[in-house]
XYZ file of C-alpha atoms in Angstrom:
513
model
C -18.823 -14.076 -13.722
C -15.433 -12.441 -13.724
C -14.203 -14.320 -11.025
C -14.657 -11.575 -8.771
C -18.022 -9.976 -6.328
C -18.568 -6.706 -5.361
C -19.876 -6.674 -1.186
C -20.106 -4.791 1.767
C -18.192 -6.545 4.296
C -19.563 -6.668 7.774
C -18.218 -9.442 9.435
C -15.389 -8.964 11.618
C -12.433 -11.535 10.579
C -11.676 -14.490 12.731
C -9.069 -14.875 14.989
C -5.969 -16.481 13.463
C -1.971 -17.426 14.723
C 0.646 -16.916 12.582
C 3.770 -18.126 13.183
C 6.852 -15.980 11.901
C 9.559 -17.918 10.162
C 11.811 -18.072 7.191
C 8.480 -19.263 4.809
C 7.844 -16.714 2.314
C 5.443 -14.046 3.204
C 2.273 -13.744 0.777
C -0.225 -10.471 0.379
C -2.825 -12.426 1.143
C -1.623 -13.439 4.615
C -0.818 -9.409 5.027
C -4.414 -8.368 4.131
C -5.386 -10.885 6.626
C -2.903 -9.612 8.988
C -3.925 -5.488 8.981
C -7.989 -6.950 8.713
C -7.987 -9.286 11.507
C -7.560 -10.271 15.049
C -4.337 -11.782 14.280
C -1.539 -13.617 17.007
C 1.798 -13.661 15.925
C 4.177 -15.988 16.944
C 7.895 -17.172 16.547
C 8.293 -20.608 15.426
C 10.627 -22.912 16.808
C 12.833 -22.640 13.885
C 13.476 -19.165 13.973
C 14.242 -19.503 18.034
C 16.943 -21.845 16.561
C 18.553 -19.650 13.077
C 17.763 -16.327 15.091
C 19.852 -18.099 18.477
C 22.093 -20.075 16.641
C 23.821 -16.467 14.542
C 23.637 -14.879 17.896
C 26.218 -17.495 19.593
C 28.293 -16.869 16.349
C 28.432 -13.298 16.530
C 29.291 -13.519 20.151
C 31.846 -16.060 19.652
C 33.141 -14.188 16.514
C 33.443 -10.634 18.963
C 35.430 -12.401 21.571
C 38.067 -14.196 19.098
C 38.959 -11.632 16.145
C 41.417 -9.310 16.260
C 40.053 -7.406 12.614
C 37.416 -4.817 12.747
C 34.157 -6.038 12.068
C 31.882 -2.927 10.565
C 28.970 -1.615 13.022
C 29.638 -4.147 15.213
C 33.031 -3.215 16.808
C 33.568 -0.430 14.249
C 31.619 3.622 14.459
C 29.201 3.564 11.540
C 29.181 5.425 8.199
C 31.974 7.258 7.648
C 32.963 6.853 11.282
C 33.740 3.050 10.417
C 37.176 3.569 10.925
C 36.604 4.257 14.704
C 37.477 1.581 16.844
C 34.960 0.604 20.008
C 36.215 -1.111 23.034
C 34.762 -4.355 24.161
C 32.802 -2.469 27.095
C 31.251 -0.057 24.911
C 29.315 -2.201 22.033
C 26.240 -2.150 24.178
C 26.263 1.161 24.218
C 27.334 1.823 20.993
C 24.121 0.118 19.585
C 22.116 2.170 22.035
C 23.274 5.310 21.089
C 22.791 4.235 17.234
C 19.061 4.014 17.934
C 18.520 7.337 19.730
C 21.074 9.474 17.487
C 19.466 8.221 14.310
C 15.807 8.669 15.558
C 15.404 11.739 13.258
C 12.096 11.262 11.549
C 9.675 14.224 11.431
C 6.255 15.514 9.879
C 3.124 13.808 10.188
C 2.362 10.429 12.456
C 2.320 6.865 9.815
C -0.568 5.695 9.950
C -0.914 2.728 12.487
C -1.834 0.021 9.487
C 1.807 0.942 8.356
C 3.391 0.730 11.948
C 2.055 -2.572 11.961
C 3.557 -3.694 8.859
C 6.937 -2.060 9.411
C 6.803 -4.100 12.822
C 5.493 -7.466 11.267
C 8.033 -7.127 8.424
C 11.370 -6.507 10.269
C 10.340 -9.673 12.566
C 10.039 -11.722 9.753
C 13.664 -10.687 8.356
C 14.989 -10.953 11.431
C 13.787 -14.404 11.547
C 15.593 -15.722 9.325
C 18.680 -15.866 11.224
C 21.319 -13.653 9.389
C 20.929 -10.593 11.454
C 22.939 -11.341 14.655
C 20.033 -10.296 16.935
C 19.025 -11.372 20.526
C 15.686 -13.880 20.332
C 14.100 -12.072 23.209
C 14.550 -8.948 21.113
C 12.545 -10.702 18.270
C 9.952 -11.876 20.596
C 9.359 -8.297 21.948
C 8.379 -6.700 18.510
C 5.990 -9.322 18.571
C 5.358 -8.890 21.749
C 4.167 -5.726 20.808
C 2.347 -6.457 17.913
C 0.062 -8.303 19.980
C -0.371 -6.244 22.663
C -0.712 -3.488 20.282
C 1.388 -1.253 21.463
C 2.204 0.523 18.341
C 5.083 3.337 18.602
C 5.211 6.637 17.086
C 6.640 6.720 13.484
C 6.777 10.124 11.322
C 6.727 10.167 7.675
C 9.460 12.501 6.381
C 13.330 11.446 7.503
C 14.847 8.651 5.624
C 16.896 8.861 2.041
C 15.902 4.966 1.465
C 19.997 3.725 1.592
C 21.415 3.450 4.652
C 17.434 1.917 5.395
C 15.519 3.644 6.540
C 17.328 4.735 9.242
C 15.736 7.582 10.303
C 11.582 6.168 10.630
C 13.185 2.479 12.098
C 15.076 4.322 14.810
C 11.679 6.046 16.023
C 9.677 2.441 15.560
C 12.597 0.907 17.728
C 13.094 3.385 20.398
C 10.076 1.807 23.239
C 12.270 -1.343 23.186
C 15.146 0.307 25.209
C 12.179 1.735 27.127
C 12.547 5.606 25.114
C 10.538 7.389 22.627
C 6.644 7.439 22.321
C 3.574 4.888 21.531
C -0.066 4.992 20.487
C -1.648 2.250 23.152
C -5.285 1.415 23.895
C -5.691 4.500 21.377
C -3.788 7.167 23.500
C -0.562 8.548 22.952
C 2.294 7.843 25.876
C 5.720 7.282 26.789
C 7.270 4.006 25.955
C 8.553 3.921 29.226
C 5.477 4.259 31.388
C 3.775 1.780 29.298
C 6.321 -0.757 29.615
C 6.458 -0.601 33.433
C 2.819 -0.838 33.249
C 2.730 -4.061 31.399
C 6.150 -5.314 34.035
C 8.489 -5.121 30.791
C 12.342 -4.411 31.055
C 13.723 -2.483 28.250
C 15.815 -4.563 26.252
C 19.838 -4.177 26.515
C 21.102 -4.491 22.919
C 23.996 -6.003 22.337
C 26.527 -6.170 19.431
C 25.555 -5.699 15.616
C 21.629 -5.212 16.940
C 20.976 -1.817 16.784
C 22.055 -1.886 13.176
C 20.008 -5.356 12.269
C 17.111 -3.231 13.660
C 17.602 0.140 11.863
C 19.354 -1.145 8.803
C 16.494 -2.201 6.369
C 13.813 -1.472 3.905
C 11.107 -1.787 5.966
C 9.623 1.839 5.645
C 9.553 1.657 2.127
C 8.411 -2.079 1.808
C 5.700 -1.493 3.905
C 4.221 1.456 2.812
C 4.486 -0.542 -0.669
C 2.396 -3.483 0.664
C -0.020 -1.184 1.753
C -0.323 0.703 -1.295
C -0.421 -2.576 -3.533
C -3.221 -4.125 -1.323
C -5.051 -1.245 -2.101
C -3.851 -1.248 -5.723
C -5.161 -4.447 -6.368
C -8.961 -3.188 -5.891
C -8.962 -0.242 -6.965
C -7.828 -1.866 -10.501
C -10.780 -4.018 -10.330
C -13.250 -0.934 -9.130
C -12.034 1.038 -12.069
C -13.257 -1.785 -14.529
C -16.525 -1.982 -12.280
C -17.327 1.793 -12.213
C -16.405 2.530 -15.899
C -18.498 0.053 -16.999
C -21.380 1.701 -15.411
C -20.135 4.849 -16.809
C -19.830 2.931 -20.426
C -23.778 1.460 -20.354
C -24.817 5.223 -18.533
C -22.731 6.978 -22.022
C -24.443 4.577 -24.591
C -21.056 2.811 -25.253
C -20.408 -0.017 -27.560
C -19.037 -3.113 -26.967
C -16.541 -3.595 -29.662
C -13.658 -2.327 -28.296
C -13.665 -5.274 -25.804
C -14.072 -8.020 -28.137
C -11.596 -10.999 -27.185
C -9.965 -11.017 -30.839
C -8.627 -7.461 -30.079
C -6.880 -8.185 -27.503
C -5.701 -11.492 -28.696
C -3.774 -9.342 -31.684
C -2.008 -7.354 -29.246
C -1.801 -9.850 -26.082
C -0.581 -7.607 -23.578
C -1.865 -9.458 -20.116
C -3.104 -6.933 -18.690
C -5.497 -5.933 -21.208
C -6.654 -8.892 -22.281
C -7.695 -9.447 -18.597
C -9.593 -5.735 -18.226
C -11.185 -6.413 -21.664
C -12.593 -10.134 -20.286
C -13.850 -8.241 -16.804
C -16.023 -5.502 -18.847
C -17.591 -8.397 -20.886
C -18.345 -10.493 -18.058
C -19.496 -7.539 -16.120
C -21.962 -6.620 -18.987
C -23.258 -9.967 -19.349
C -27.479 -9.771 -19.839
C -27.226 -6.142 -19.955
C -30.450 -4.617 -22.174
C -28.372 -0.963 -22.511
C -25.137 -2.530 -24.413
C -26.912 -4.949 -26.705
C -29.248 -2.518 -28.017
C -28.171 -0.266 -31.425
C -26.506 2.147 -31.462
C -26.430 5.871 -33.692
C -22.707 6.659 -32.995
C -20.050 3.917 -34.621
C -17.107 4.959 -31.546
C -16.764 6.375 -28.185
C -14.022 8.838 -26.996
C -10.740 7.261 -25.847
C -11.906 7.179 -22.347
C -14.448 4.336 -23.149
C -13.103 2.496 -26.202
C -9.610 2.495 -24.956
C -10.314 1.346 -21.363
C -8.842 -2.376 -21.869
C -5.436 -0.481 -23.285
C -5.063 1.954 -20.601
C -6.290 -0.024 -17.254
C -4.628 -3.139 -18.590
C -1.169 -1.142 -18.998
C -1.614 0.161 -15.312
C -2.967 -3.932 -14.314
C 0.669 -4.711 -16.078
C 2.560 -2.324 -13.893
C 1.091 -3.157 -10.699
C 1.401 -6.788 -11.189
C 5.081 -5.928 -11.613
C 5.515 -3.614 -8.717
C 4.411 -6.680 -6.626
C 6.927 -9.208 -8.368
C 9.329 -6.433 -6.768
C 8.248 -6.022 -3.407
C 7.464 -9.837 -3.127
C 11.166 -10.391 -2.768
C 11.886 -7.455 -1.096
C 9.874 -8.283 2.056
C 11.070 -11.976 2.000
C 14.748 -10.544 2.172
C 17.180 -9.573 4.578
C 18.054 -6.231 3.873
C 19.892 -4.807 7.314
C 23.976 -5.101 7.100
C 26.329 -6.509 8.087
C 24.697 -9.829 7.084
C 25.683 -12.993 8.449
C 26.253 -16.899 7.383
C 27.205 -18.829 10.885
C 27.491 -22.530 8.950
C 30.113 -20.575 6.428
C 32.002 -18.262 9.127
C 31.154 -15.416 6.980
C 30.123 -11.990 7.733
C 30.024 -9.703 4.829
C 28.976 -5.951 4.994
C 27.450 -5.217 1.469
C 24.227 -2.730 0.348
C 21.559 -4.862 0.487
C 19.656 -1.797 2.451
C 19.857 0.356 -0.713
C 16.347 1.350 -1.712
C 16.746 1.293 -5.727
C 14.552 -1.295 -6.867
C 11.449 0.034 -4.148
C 12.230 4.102 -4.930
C 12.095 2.954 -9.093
C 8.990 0.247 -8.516
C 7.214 2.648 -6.741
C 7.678 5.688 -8.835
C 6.481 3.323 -11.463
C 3.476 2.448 -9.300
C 2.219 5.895 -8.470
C 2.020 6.701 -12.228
C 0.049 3.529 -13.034
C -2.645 4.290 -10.568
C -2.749 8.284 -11.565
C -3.128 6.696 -15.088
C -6.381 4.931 -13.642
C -7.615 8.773 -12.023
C -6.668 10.702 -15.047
C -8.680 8.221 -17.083
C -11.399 7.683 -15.217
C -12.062 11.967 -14.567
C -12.451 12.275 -18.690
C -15.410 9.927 -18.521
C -16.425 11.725 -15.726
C -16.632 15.339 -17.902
C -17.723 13.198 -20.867
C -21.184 12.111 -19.062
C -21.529 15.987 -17.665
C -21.380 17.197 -21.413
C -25.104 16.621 -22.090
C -24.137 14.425 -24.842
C -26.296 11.342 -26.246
C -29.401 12.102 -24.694
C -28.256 13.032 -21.364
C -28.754 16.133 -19.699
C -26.333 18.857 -19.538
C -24.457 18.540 -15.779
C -26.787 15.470 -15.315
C -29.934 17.183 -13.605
C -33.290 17.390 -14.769
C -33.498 21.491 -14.652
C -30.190 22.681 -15.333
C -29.499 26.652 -14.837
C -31.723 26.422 -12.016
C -29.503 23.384 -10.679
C -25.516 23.254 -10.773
C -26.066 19.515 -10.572
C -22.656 17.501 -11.149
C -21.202 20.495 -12.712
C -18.500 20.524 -9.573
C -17.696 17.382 -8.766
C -15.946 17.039 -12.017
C -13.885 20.766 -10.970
C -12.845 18.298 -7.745
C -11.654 15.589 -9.749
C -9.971 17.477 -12.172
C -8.228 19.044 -9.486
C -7.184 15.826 -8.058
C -5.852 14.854 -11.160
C -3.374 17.587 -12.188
C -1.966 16.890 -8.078
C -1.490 13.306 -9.194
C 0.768 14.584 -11.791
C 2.812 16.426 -9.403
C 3.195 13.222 -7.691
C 4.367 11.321 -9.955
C 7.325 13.329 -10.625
C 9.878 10.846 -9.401
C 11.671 11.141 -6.388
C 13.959 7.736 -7.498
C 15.778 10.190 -9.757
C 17.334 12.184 -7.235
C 20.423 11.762 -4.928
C 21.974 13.764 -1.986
C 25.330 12.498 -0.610
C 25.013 11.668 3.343
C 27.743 10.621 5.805
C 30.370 12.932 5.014
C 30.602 11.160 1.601
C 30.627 7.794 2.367
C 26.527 7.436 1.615
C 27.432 8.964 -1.791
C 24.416 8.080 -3.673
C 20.834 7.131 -2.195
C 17.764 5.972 -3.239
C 15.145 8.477 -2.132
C 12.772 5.617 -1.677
C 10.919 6.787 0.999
C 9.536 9.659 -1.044
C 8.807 7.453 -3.501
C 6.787 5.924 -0.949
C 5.071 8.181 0.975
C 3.934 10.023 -1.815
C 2.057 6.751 -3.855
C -0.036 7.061 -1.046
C -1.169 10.183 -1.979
C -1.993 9.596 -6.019
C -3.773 6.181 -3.776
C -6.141 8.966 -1.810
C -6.791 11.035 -4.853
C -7.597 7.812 -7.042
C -10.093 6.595 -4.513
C -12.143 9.917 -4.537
C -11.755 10.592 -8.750
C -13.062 7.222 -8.865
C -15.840 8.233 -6.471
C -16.681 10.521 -8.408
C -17.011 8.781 -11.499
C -19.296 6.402 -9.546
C -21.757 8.860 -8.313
C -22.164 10.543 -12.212
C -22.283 6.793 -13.611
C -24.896 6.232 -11.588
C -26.819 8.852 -12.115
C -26.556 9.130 -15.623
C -27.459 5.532 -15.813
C -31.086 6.154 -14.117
C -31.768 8.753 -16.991
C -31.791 5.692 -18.885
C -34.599 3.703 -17.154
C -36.418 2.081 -17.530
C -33.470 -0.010 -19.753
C -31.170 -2.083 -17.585
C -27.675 -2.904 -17.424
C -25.842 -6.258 -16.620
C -27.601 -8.251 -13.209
C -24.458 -7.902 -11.826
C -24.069 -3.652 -12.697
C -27.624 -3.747 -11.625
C -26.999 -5.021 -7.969
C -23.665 -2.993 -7.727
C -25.528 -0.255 -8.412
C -28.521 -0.940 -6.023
C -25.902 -1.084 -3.143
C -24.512 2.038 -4.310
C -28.398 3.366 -4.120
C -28.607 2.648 -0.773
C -25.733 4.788 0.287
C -26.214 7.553 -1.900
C -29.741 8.412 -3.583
C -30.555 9.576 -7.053
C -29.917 13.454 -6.923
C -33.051 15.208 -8.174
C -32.255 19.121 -6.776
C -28.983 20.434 -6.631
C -27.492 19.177 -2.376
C -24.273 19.559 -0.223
C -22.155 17.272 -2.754
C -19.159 17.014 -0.740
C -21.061 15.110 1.726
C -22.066 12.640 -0.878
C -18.576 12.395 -2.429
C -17.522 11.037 1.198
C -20.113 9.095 1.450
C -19.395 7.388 -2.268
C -15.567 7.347 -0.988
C -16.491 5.241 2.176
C -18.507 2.826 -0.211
C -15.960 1.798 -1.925
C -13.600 1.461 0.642
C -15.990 -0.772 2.180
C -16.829 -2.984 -0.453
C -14.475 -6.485 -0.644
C -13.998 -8.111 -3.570
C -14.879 -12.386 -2.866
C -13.251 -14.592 -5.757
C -15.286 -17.505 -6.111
C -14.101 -19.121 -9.725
């Protein structure tokens, strides 16, 4: 097979400990990380890099007479403010609750997770300046999941994100708000519940903690882990909708894509013909000599999206595997250097990219949806048995089309835009964080255009029984059968779209090459 099984996954994951340190984080271990009953812990040798540029910093404080930006110096364009000894506590404090400006709607709690789990690991590695008990806290929290209260509009992806890490940082001083054991409190009560002191920040830490990319890398990891499948359910489902049109098989012949050996298609061309292996429909002759683009172009167009995801990921790879707050900090080399490694370019450009290689896979996948309404090649018109009488899967299509044309407005990329901040001194930005919450969006449509192709593949492809597809189509398709049934009078659709949308969210794709 293709090196890849479609499933519905019941079993609840395992419990696993991870231990944070400076080794490279994988997608993998996330997955497993927002799926399972995961422990974190700090390793040894991050108590040691983490303590070890702490006594530097402190040391560093005490003896120089220079300014040191954020750390005895305001921030932005207030760096040429100079703060007294007494005050740096409090100047960190304040830092946090000033910039704690994000608004809109609540991030979802997968993504609070991962902005958590990702500034521990950069913090880890011992360039930050930060406190280890301040470490062990957000971990603390991660496995008491106490998850605080992020909002989604806010930060102009330079500076950090600023804005969303000051709200996800507020419940360690004891402030702000958090979701716990499902219920929405104050940071504060929960913490004296639980017999936790607010942490006192000292120097440099309030920037280490809001400085960062962690907004933007994490909603990227989350929209890549869900990239990643739905680039292998668009192959599944449009081959259904290929053997339920009467499509040919040419188009994915291995010498094509050898002559022009872009990866990605040579990969989506090897998954339809491994997916169609033993199928009766796609073997048998044919009267038409092509199919419309939306068939016989599906290695070309889902291998170009395959390319740009597979990209995207070389990008954030490195990003989350970075330290990205500022001033950073090299104790062996008596060097502290404030540079821009929070600027949110390469995340604001990879995901603008992103977001138009997955509405690629929607707009796609919607014109073999109206193709297989069309009553074309023996199918009925709007795929019912009486139309007229019967509106059948005349909608559906209206939804996805719909869906579609928003995806475009989506894409429209937010990486091109500045706004100066900071009185000039943040004088060009990244816009990242638009870049980022709104891939999630073209994610959401995608899922449901592709649910709708599903549920028309499908039931085109049982007006051509008693012929079968592929053993593997077959079985995907039998699971889809038990979720949603062959539509024989015209139902509530929406209902089954949701129900088609939950399937494939469900479903987990088990290599076992």
């Amino acid at each position: 097979m293709s090196g890849f099984y479609f499933f519905i996954n019941s079993n609840k994951p395992m419990k696993t400990i991870h231990q944070i340190s400076p080794t490279p984080l994988t997608f993998q271990l996330l997955e497993n990380f927002l799926e399972g009953e995961v422990e974190i812990k700090l390793s040894n040798e991050s108590k040691t890099l983490i303590q070890k540029c702490r006594t530097y910093l402190d040391n560093k404080v005490k003896n120089q007479q220079e300014p040191i930006y954020g750390i005895t110096t305001g921030f932005g364009s207030l760096c040429k403010q100079t703060i007294s000894p007494d005050q740096l506590a409090q100047l960190q404090k304040n830092l946090v609750m000033s910039h704690a400006c994000s608004t809109g709607i609540e991030v979802s709690t997968e993504i609070v997770r991962l902005m958590l789990f990702l500034k521990a690991h950069a913090l880890s590695m011992g360039n930050s300046g930060v406190q280890v008990i301040t470490v062990q806290r957000i971990l603390d929290m991660l496995n008491h999941n106490i998850l605080p209260i992020v909002y989604d509009r806010g930060s102009l992806g330079a500076s950090g994100d600023l804005a969303p890490l000051s709200n996800l940082f507020l419940p360690l001083l004891g402030l702000g708000e958090v979701k716990y054991q499902g219920v929405k409190r104050n940071a504060e009560d929960v913490l004296k519940e639980l017999g936790w002191q607010p942490i006192e920040l000292q120097s440099k830490e309030g920037l280490a903690l809001l400085n960062g990319t962690q907004f933007m890398s994490s909603h990227a990891v989350f929209a890549l882990l869900k990239a990643f499948k739905l680039s292998k359910l668009a192959d599944i489902i449009s081959s259904v909708s290929l053997e339920a049109f009467d499509g040919r098989i040419e188009p994915f012949h291995a010498n094509l894509q050898m002559v022009r050996p872009h990866q990605g298609q040579i990969e989506t061309a090897k998954n339809i013909r491994k997916i169609l292996e033993g199928s009766e429909l796609i073997t048998r002759p044919k009267k038409h000599v092509q199919d419309p683009y939306s068939f016989r172009c599906i290695p070309q167009v889902h291998g170009a999206s395959k390319d740009a995801i597979n990209y995207v990921a070389s990008v954030v790879l490195i990003e989350i595997n970075s330290v990205t707050d500022n001033p950073t900090i090299w104790p062996d080399e008596d060097l502290i250097i404030s540079g821009g490694n929070f600027h949110g370019q390469p995340l604001a450009l990879s995901l603008d990219f992103l977001a138009l290689s997955l509405a690629e896979l929607g707009n796609i996948s919607e014109r073999r949806t109206a193709q297989l309404i069309l009553g074309l090649r023996g199918l009925p018109e709007f795929l019912v048995a009486n139309p007229g009488l019967n509106s059948g899967f005349m909608i559906p299509q209206y939804a996805a089309a719909s869906m579609v044309s928003q995806n475009k407005m989506y894409c429209f990329p937010a990486s091109c835009d500045s706004i100066v901040s900071s009185n000039g001194q943040e004088d060009h930005v990244s816009m990242g964080a638009n870049s980022a919450t709104k891939v999630l969006k073209v994610i959401d449509n995608l899922e449901r255009i592709l649910a709708i192709e599903l549920m028309d593949a499908a039931q085109a492809l049982d007006f051509r029984r008693p012929a079968k597809t592929s053993p593997y189509l077959e079985e995907f398709v039998g699971e889809f059968r038990n979720v949603v049934k062959f539509i024989n009078e015209d139902k509530i659709m929406y209902h089954e779209i949701e129900k088609t949308v939950e399937f494939i969210r469900k479903g987990k794709f088990n290599s076992f090459e």
